[in-house]
Coordinates of C-alpha atoms and ligand atoms in Angstrom, one line a residue:
M1 CA 56.6 20.6 -4.4
T2 CA 53.6 19.0 -6.2
S3 CA 50.4 20.4 -5.3
N4 CA 47.6 18.7 -3.2
P5 CA 44.6 18.6 -5.6
L6 CA 42.2 18.5 -2.6
E7 CA 43.8 21.7 -1.2
L8 CA 42.0 24.9 -1.7
L9 CA 43.5 27.3 -4.1
A10 CA 44.7 30.8 -2.5
P11 CA 42.3 33.2 -3.7
Q12 CA 43.5 34.7 -7.2
D13 CA 42.4 35.9 -10.2
L14 CA 42.5 34.3 -13.8
V15 CA 43.5 36.6 -16.6
L16 CA 42.9 34.7 -20.1
I17 CA 45.1 36.7 -22.8
G18 CA 43.4 36.2 -26.1
A19 CA 40.4 34.7 -24.5
T20 CA 38.4 35.0 -27.8
G21 CA 40.8 33.1 -30.2
D22 CA 40.5 29.1 -31.1
L23 CA 42.2 27.8 -28.1
G24 CA 40.4 30.2 -25.6
V25 CA 37.0 29.2 -27.2
G26 CA 38.0 25.6 -27.9
R27 CA 39.5 24.2 -24.7
L28 CA 40.3 27.2 -22.0
L29 CA 36.7 28.6 -21.6
P30 CA 35.3 25.0 -21.3
A31 CA 38.1 23.9 -19.0
V32 CA 37.5 26.9 -16.6
Y33 CA 33.8 26.2 -16.5
N34 CA 34.5 22.5 -15.6
L35 CA 36.7 23.4 -13.0
F36 CA 34.0 25.7 -11.7
L37 CA 31.7 22.7 -11.6
D38 CA 34.0 20.6 -9.8
S39 CA 34.8 23.4 -7.1
R40 CA 38.0 23.5 -8.0
L41 CA 38.7 27.2 -9.0
P42 CA 40.0 29.5 -6.4
P43 CA 37.2 30.5 -3.6
Q44 CA 37.6 34.2 -4.6
G45 CA 38.8 35.9 -7.8
S46 CA 37.7 37.1 -11.4
V47 CA 38.2 35.4 -14.6
I48 CA 38.9 38.0 -16.9
G49 CA 39.2 37.6 -20.7
F50 CA 41.1 40.0 -22.6
A51 CA 41.6 40.1 -26.3
R52 CA 41.4 42.8 -29.3
E53 CA 37.3 42.1 -30.1
P54 CA 35.4 45.0 -28.8
Y55 CA 33.1 43.2 -26.7
S56 CA 30.9 44.3 -23.6
R57 CA 31.0 42.3 -20.7
E58 CA 27.6 40.7 -21.7
E59 CA 28.7 39.9 -25.1
F60 CA 31.8 37.8 -24.1
Q61 CA 29.8 36.0 -21.5
H62 CA 27.8 35.3 -24.5
L63 CA 30.5 33.7 -26.5
A64 CA 32.0 32.2 -23.6
A65 CA 28.5 30.2 -23.0
E66 CA 28.4 29.1 -26.4
A67 CA 31.9 27.6 -26.2
V68 CA 31.0 25.7 -23.3
R69 CA 28.0 24.4 -24.9
Q70 CA 29.9 23.3 -28.0
N71 CA 33.2 22.3 -26.4
S72 CA 32.8 21.4 -22.7
R73 CA 33.2 17.8 -21.5
R74 CA 30.3 18.4 -19.3
A75 CA 26.8 19.7 -20.4
F76 CA 25.8 23.4 -20.0
D77 CA 23.9 24.0 -16.8
A78 CA 21.7 27.3 -16.7
T79 CA 22.0 27.7 -13.0
V80 CA 25.8 26.9 -12.6
W81 CA 26.5 29.3 -15.5
A82 CA 24.5 32.0 -13.9
R83 CA 26.8 31.9 -11.0
F84 CA 30.0 31.3 -12.8
C85 CA 29.1 34.5 -14.8
E86 CA 29.2 36.5 -11.8
R87 CA 33.0 36.0 -11.7
L88 CA 33.4 36.3 -15.5
D89 CA 34.5 39.6 -16.8
Y90 CA 36.3 41.0 -19.9
V91 CA 38.5 43.9 -21.1
P92 CA 38.7 44.5 -24.7
A93 CA 42.7 45.3 -25.6
D94 CA 41.9 49.0 -26.8
A95 CA 39.7 49.7 -23.6
G96 CA 42.4 50.8 -21.4
G97 CA 44.6 47.8 -22.2
L98 CA 46.4 45.7 -19.2
E99 CA 46.1 48.7 -16.9
E100 CA 42.5 48.2 -17.3
V101 CA 42.8 44.6 -16.4
R102 CA 45.0 45.6 -13.4
R103 CA 42.2 47.5 -12.2
R104 CA 39.6 44.7 -12.6
C105 CA 41.8 42.3 -10.7
T106 CA 40.3 41.6 -7.3
Q107 CA 43.1 39.6 -5.7
P108 CA 46.8 40.2 -5.2
Q109 CA 47.6 37.0 -6.9
R110 CA 46.6 36.1 -10.4
L111 CA 47.3 33.3 -13.0
V112 CA 48.0 35.1 -16.4
Y113 CA 47.2 32.8 -19.6
L114 CA 49.2 33.7 -22.8
A115 CA 47.1 32.3 -25.6
I116 CA 48.3 34.6 -28.1
P117 CA 50.6 33.9 -31.4
P118 CA 54.5 33.6 -30.2
P119 CA 55.3 37.4 -32.0
A120 CA 53.0 38.9 -29.3
F121 CA 54.7 37.4 -26.2
E122 CA 57.4 40.0 -25.7
G123 CA 54.9 43.0 -26.1
V124 CA 52.5 41.7 -23.7
A125 CA 55.3 40.5 -21.2
E126 CA 56.5 44.0 -21.3
G127 CA 52.8 45.5 -21.0
L128 CA 52.4 43.0 -18.0
A129 CA 55.5 44.7 -16.5
E130 CA 54.2 48.3 -17.2
A131 CA 50.8 47.8 -15.8
G132 CA 52.3 46.4 -12.6
L133 CA 51.1 42.9 -13.0
T134 CA 54.4 41.0 -12.7
E135 CA 54.2 40.5 -8.7
G136 CA 51.8 38.1 -7.6
T137 CA 51.7 36.7 -11.4
R138 CA 52.0 33.3 -12.4
L139 CA 52.2 33.2 -16.1
I140 CA 51.5 30.3 -18.5
V141 CA 53.0 30.6 -21.8
E142 CA 51.4 28.7 -24.9
K143 CA 53.4 26.8 -27.5
P144 CA 54.7 27.2 -29.9
F145 CA 57.5 28.6 -27.6
G146 CA 59.7 30.2 -30.3
F147 CA 60.4 29.4 -33.6
D148 CA 63.8 27.8 -33.4
T149 CA 66.5 27.4 -30.6
R150 CA 67.7 30.9 -31.0
S151 CA 64.1 32.7 -30.8
A152 CA 63.2 30.2 -27.6
R153 CA 66.3 31.6 -26.1
A154 CA 65.5 35.0 -26.8
L155 CA 62.1 34.5 -25.7
N156 CA 63.2 33.1 -22.2
Q157 CA 65.4 35.9 -22.0
V158 CA 62.6 38.5 -22.4
L159 CA 60.4 36.7 -20.0
R160 CA 63.2 36.4 -17.4
R161 CA 63.7 40.3 -17.8
Y162 CA 60.4 40.5 -15.9
F163 CA 59.4 37.5 -14.2
D164 CA 61.4 34.5 -12.0
E165 CA 61.5 30.9 -13.7
R166 CA 59.6 30.0 -10.6
Q167 CA 56.5 32.1 -12.1
I168 CA 56.6 31.0 -15.6
F169 CA 54.6 28.0 -16.8
R170 CA 55.5 26.7 -20.3
I171 CA 52.7 24.4 -21.3
D172 CA 52.2 21.6 -23.3
H173 CA 48.9 20.0 -23.1
Y174 CA 50.2 16.6 -23.9
L175 CA 51.9 16.7 -20.2
G176 CA 48.3 17.3 -18.6
K177 CA 46.7 14.1 -20.4
E178 CA 46.0 11.3 -17.9
T179 CA 47.7 8.6 -20.0
V180 CA 50.6 10.9 -20.6
Q181 CA 51.0 11.2 -16.7
N182 CA 50.5 7.6 -16.1
I183 CA 53.7 6.5 -18.3
L184 CA 56.0 7.7 -15.5
V185 CA 53.4 5.3 -13.1
F186 CA 53.5 2.4 -15.5
R187 CA 57.3 2.5 -15.7
F188 CA 58.4 3.7 -11.9
A189 CA 55.7 2.3 -9.7
N190 CA 55.9 -1.2 -11.7
A191 CA 59.2 -3.2 -11.1
I192 CA 58.0 -5.9 -13.5
F193 CA 58.3 -3.3 -16.5
E194 CA 61.2 -1.4 -15.3
R195 CA 63.2 -4.3 -15.3
I196 CA 63.0 -4.9 -19.2
W197 CA 62.8 -1.2 -19.9
H198 CA 66.3 -1.4 -21.6
R199 CA 68.2 -2.0 -24.8
E200 CA 68.5 -5.3 -23.7
A201 CA 65.1 -6.4 -23.8
I202 CA 63.6 -3.8 -26.4
D203 CA 64.2 -3.8 -30.0
E204 CA 62.7 -0.3 -31.1
M205 CA 60.0 2.0 -30.1
Q206 CA 57.4 4.2 -32.0
I207 CA 55.2 7.1 -31.0
T208 CA 52.4 8.2 -33.6
V209 CA 50.4 11.3 -33.1
A210 CA 47.7 10.8 -36.1
E211 CA 45.0 13.4 -36.7
S212 CA 42.2 12.8 -39.0
A213 CA 41.5 16.8 -39.1
G214 CA 43.4 19.1 -41.5
I215 CA 44.4 22.5 -40.6
G216 CA 41.0 24.0 -40.5
Q217 CA 40.9 27.9 -40.4
R218 CA 44.6 28.2 -38.8
G219 CA 46.1 28.2 -42.5
R220 CA 48.3 31.3 -41.8
F221 CA 49.4 30.1 -38.5
Y222 CA 50.2 26.6 -39.8
E223 CA 52.1 27.8 -42.8
Q224 CA 54.8 29.2 -40.3
M225 CA 54.8 26.2 -38.2
G226 CA 54.4 22.8 -40.2
A227 CA 54.2 19.4 -38.2
L228 CA 57.9 19.6 -37.0
R229 CA 57.4 22.8 -35.0
D230 CA 53.6 22.3 -34.2
I231 CA 53.8 18.4 -33.0
A232 CA 57.5 17.0 -32.9
Q233 CA 59.4 19.7 -31.0
N234 CA 56.9 19.6 -28.2
H235 CA 54.3 16.8 -27.7
L236 CA 56.5 14.0 -29.6
I237 CA 59.4 14.9 -27.7
Q238 CA 58.0 15.3 -24.2
V239 CA 56.4 11.6 -24.4
L240 CA 60.1 10.2 -25.8
T241 CA 61.2 12.0 -22.7
L242 CA 58.8 10.2 -20.4
L243 CA 59.4 7.2 -22.1
T244 CA 63.2 7.0 -21.7
M245 CA 64.4 9.3 -18.5
E246 CA 65.9 7.5 -15.8
P247 CA 63.7 7.0 -12.4
P248 CA 63.8 10.2 -10.7
A249 CA 64.8 10.5 -7.0
F250 CA 61.3 11.9 -5.7
Y251 CA 57.7 12.7 -7.7
D252 CA 58.9 16.3 -7.3
P253 CA 59.1 18.8 -10.4
D254 CA 62.9 19.3 -10.3
A255 CA 63.9 16.0 -9.8
I256 CA 61.5 15.1 -12.5
H257 CA 62.7 18.0 -14.7
D258 CA 66.6 17.1 -13.9
E259 CA 66.1 13.5 -15.5
K260 CA 64.3 15.1 -18.5
I261 CA 67.0 17.3 -19.2
K262 CA 69.5 14.5 -18.9
V263 CA 67.8 12.3 -21.3
L264 CA 67.6 14.8 -24.0
H265 CA 71.2 15.7 -23.5
A266 CA 71.7 12.1 -24.5
T267 CA 69.4 12.4 -27.4
E268 CA 71.3 13.1 -30.7
P269 CA 70.1 16.2 -32.6
V270 CA 67.8 14.7 -35.4
R271 CA 69.6 14.3 -38.5
P272 CA 67.9 15.5 -41.8
E273 CA 68.6 12.2 -43.5
N274 CA 66.5 10.6 -40.8
V275 CA 63.8 12.8 -41.6
V276 CA 60.4 12.2 -43.7
R277 CA 58.4 15.4 -44.5
G278 CA 55.1 15.2 -46.4
Q279 CA 51.8 17.5 -47.3
Y280 CA 48.7 16.0 -47.8
T281 CA 46.8 16.4 -51.2
S282 CA 42.9 16.1 -51.6
G283 CA 41.4 12.8 -50.7
V284 CA 38.7 11.1 -48.6
V285 CA 39.0 10.9 -44.6
E286 CA 36.5 9.1 -42.8
G287 CA 34.1 9.0 -45.8
E288 CA 34.1 12.9 -46.7
V289 CA 36.1 14.2 -49.6
V290 CA 38.7 16.9 -48.3
P291 CA 40.9 19.4 -49.8
G292 CA 44.4 19.3 -50.5
Y293 CA 47.0 21.3 -47.9
L294 CA 47.6 24.0 -51.0
E295 CA 43.6 24.5 -51.3
E296 CA 43.2 25.3 -47.5
P297 CA 42.4 28.9 -46.8
G298 CA 45.6 31.1 -46.0
V299 CA 48.0 28.7 -47.2
H300 CA 50.5 29.9 -49.9
P301 CA 49.4 28.1 -53.3
E302 CA 53.3 26.7 -53.7
S303 CA 53.7 26.1 -49.9
E304 CA 56.4 23.5 -48.8
T305 CA 55.1 23.5 -45.6
E306 CA 55.1 19.9 -44.1
T307 CA 51.7 18.4 -42.7
Y308 CA 53.5 15.1 -41.9
I309 CA 56.6 14.2 -40.3
A310 CA 58.5 11.0 -39.5
L311 CA 61.6 10.9 -38.0
K312 CA 64.2 8.6 -36.3
A313 CA 66.0 9.2 -32.9
S314 CA 68.7 8.2 -30.7
I315 CA 69.6 8.4 -27.3
N316 CA 73.3 7.6 -26.6
N317 CA 73.4 6.6 -23.1
W318 CA 73.9 3.0 -21.4
R319 CA 70.1 2.6 -21.3
W320 CA 69.4 3.2 -24.9
S321 CA 72.4 3.1 -27.1
G322 CA 71.4 1.2 -30.3
V323 CA 67.8 1.4 -29.8
P324 CA 66.1 3.5 -32.7
F325 CA 63.0 5.8 -31.8
Y326 CA 60.5 6.3 -34.8
L327 CA 58.3 9.2 -34.3
R328 CA 55.6 10.3 -36.4
S329 CA 52.7 12.9 -36.9
G330 CA 50.4 14.0 -39.5
K331 CA 47.3 15.7 -40.3
R332 CA 44.3 14.1 -42.6
L333 CA 45.7 10.7 -41.6
P334 CA 42.7 7.9 -41.9
R335 CA 42.0 8.3 -37.9
R336 CA 42.7 10.4 -34.9
V337 CA 45.0 8.2 -32.8
T338 CA 47.9 8.7 -30.2
E339 CA 49.7 5.5 -29.4
V340 CA 53.1 4.3 -28.2
H341 CA 54.4 0.9 -29.7
V342 CA 57.1 -0.6 -27.7
Q343 CA 58.9 -3.8 -29.4
F344 CA 60.6 -6.2 -27.3
R345 CA 63.7 -8.5 -28.7
R346 CA 62.5 -11.7 -30.3
A347 CA 62.9 -15.2 -28.2
P348 CA 65.9 -17.3 -29.6
V349 CA 64.8 -18.9 -33.0
A350 CA 65.8 -22.5 -31.8
F351 CA 62.4 -22.8 -29.9
F352 CA 60.5 -22.1 -33.1
K353 CA 62.3 -24.5 -35.3
G354 CA 60.1 -26.2 -38.0
M355 CA 57.1 -23.8 -36.9
D356 CA 55.8 -20.8 -38.5
F357 CA 56.5 -18.3 -36.0
H358 CA 60.3 -17.9 -36.3
N359 CA 59.8 -14.5 -38.4
V360 CA 57.6 -12.8 -35.9
N361 CA 58.5 -10.8 -33.2
P362 CA 55.5 -11.2 -30.9
N363 CA 56.1 -9.3 -27.4
H364 CA 54.9 -5.6 -28.0
L365 CA 53.4 -3.4 -25.8
T366 CA 51.0 -0.5 -26.7
I367 CA 50.1 2.3 -24.7
R368 CA 47.0 4.2 -26.2
I369 CA 47.0 7.8 -25.3
Q370 CA 44.0 8.6 -27.1
P371 CA 41.4 7.8 -27.7
E372 CA 40.2 4.2 -26.3
E373 CA 42.9 4.9 -23.8
G374 CA 44.7 1.6 -22.3
I375 CA 47.7 -0.6 -22.1
T376 CA 47.9 -3.7 -24.1
I377 CA 50.6 -6.7 -24.4
S378 CA 51.0 -9.0 -27.0
F379 CA 52.8 -12.5 -26.2
L380 CA 52.6 -15.8 -28.2
A381 CA 50.4 -18.6 -26.3
K382 CA 49.9 -22.5 -27.1
E383 CA 46.8 -23.1 -29.1
P384 CA 44.8 -26.2 -27.2
G385 CA 45.4 -29.5 -28.9
P386 CA 47.5 -32.2 -29.6
T387 CA 50.5 -30.4 -31.3
L388 CA 52.5 -27.3 -30.5
Q389 CA 51.0 -24.7 -32.2
L390 CA 51.4 -20.8 -31.2
R391 CA 48.6 -18.3 -31.5
P392 CA 49.3 -14.4 -30.8
A393 CA 47.4 -13.4 -27.3
R394 CA 47.2 -10.4 -25.7
M395 CA 46.3 -8.9 -22.2
H396 CA 44.4 -5.7 -22.6
Y397 CA 43.6 -3.1 -20.0
P398 CA 41.2 -0.4 -20.6
Y399 CA 42.1 2.7 -18.9
P400 CA 38.6 4.8 -18.4
E401 CA 36.6 1.6 -18.1
S402 CA 38.8 0.4 -15.2
F403 CA 38.2 3.3 -13.1
M404 CA 34.6 3.9 -14.1
T405 CA 35.4 7.9 -14.3
A406 CA 35.6 10.5 -16.9
P407 CA 39.0 12.0 -16.3
P408 CA 39.6 15.8 -16.3
E409 CA 40.8 17.4 -19.7
A410 CA 44.3 18.1 -19.9
Y411 CA 44.0 21.9 -19.8
E412 CA 41.8 21.5 -16.6
R413 CA 44.5 19.7 -14.9
L414 CA 47.2 22.1 -16.1
L415 CA 45.2 25.4 -15.2
H416 CA 44.6 24.0 -11.6
D417 CA 48.2 23.1 -11.3
A418 CA 49.3 26.6 -12.4
M419 CA 47.1 28.2 -10.2
A420 CA 48.3 26.1 -7.3
G421 CA 51.9 26.6 -8.2
D422 CA 52.9 23.1 -9.3
R423 CA 55.3 23.0 -12.2
T424 CA 55.9 19.4 -12.2
L425 CA 53.6 19.1 -15.7
F426 CA 55.3 22.4 -17.3
I427 CA 58.4 22.7 -18.9
R428 CA 61.6 24.0 -17.4
E429 CA 63.8 26.8 -19.6
D430 CA 66.6 24.1 -20.2
I431 CA 64.4 21.5 -21.4
M432 CA 62.5 23.9 -23.7
E433 CA 65.8 24.8 -25.3
R434 CA 67.4 21.4 -25.8
A435 CA 63.9 20.2 -27.5
W436 CA 64.4 22.7 -29.9
E437 CA 68.2 21.7 -30.2
V438 CA 67.3 18.5 -30.8
I439 CA 65.2 19.2 -34.0
Q440 CA 67.3 22.0 -35.2
P441 CA 69.4 20.3 -37.6
V442 CA 66.0 19.8 -39.7
L443 CA 64.8 23.1 -39.1
D444 CA 68.4 24.4 -40.9
H445 CA 68.4 21.7 -43.5
P446 CA 64.6 20.6 -44.1
P447 CA 64.5 17.5 -46.6
P448 CA 62.2 17.7 -49.5
V449 CA 58.4 17.3 -49.0
H450 CA 56.8 14.2 -50.2
L451 CA 53.4 14.2 -51.2
Y452 CA 50.7 12.1 -49.6
Q453 CA 46.8 11.8 -50.2
A454 CA 44.4 12.7 -47.4
G455 CA 43.2 9.6 -46.0
T456 CA 46.4 7.5 -46.0
W457 CA 49.0 6.8 -43.8
G458 CA 51.7 9.6 -44.9
P459 CA 54.3 9.1 -47.7
P460 CA 55.7 6.0 -48.5
A461 CA 59.0 7.4 -47.8
A462 CA 58.1 7.1 -44.1
D463 CA 57.9 2.9 -44.7
E464 CA 61.4 3.3 -46.0
L465 CA 62.7 5.4 -43.0
I466 CA 61.5 2.9 -40.7
S467 CA 62.7 -0.3 -42.5
P468 CA 63.2 -3.2 -41.6
Y469 CA 60.7 -2.6 -39.0
F470 CA 57.0 -1.3 -39.5
W471 CA 54.9 1.1 -38.8
H472 CA 52.4 -0.3 -36.0
L473 CA 49.1 0.8 -34.6
H474 CA 47.0 -1.1 -32.3
Ligands
BG6_501 C1 48.0 21.1 -30.8 C2 48.6 21.5 -32.1 O1 49.3 21.5 -29.9 O2 47.6 19.9 -30.6 C3 47.4 21.1 -33.1 O3 48.6 22.6 -32.4 C4 46.6 19.6 -32.9 O4 47.7 21.2 -34.3 C5 46.6 19.3 -31.5 O5 45.8 19.5 -33.7 C6 46.1 18.2 -31.1 O6 45.9 18.0 -29.5 P1 44.9 16.5 -29.2 O7 44.9 16.6 -27.7 O8 43.6 16.8 -29.7 O9 45.7 15.5 -29.8

């Protein structure tokens, strides 16, 4: 069942495995601090960091304080922090391992977060079992979940050896974003939109996940991933699924997951000829000169890993047959923006006879996932005056301003849901495997990599892929 966020969580410990890594420092420790600030951590239980670094408890607390100072959405408060630290513990991996974690746990229930690279998942799952940490445990498994369809299946089998599916929470932080959650509300709570959410009204749909950042210090990791595994297999496909699934019978995890798997079964595995891969060369992004991918630390000088991906997907069912879906994502693009663009079919040409507007396709809807979250509908309006002159107009709904509130970060929401046992926003085993199957042909036969200059919108081949349409950003 879905959880009631106002209900008190059961007492439990929270064990962050890989707590000192980029994810731990950048997102998890700040998220846990914000949950504590909102009194949304369980009333009792420790927060235990576990990682290779041989830190003392105090050293880890110091690192965590820095992580919060730099990355928390709300300011560091020394008094709150002192109270939080009473619960914040650390176990270095070589000081008794997971056995020691079990000894430090204070509650019979716990949430264990695997914020570690995929090759380590199996060993840690085994280690948790050996340490007697399976019963009473819920396990969050970070992405990338496997490397391809086969390894994802193998990983599911390993996890299922020790844990029941109901204990496993496969995370995709995009599903915790407010604007991504709002997609289902927008579609299914508003009859006016659902009626036109169909191939008879929609011409094409686009999803863009653009980042101005490069790969930072993650070169070695990214070399094995590329944009296809890092973003397309998970974030892009999850957003596509929410945009295209049928209405679930209830707002309930199984009902939602059943609809997601149905539409993914109707999604054709992507053909390599419908894919453009790109890699950034040096350039200027947001006024700063940046190196090319091949000059980044940890990257092989002849690497063919893609930092940009654009693909065309097709869904063969009654609702979507014939509608192309264009998905793209890239690093070192001109700005950070995630957006859905829905292009509606044009009005009959006869109406525009003799006017300039018969070539435009004016009706589109934009869902801005981030930043400046919002929804915009574009249409044509009559310009005031004695003749019939049309001008584009729009209705805009700015998401945060409308509610005058700063929404929680995705990781706060997802950590809380997992502690409450709510699986709605996590990925079920079959959905994870199918998402890999959808991109598997491209992993098997990757098309060549095109270069693009950092600070541009990717290789020109991506414009050819989408032709006769154009990539849109609001
Ligand atoms: C992660 C990817 O899953 O998502 C990163 O591994 C990417 O490469 C990040 O930068 C983007 O997340 P967000 O929330 O900043 O859009």
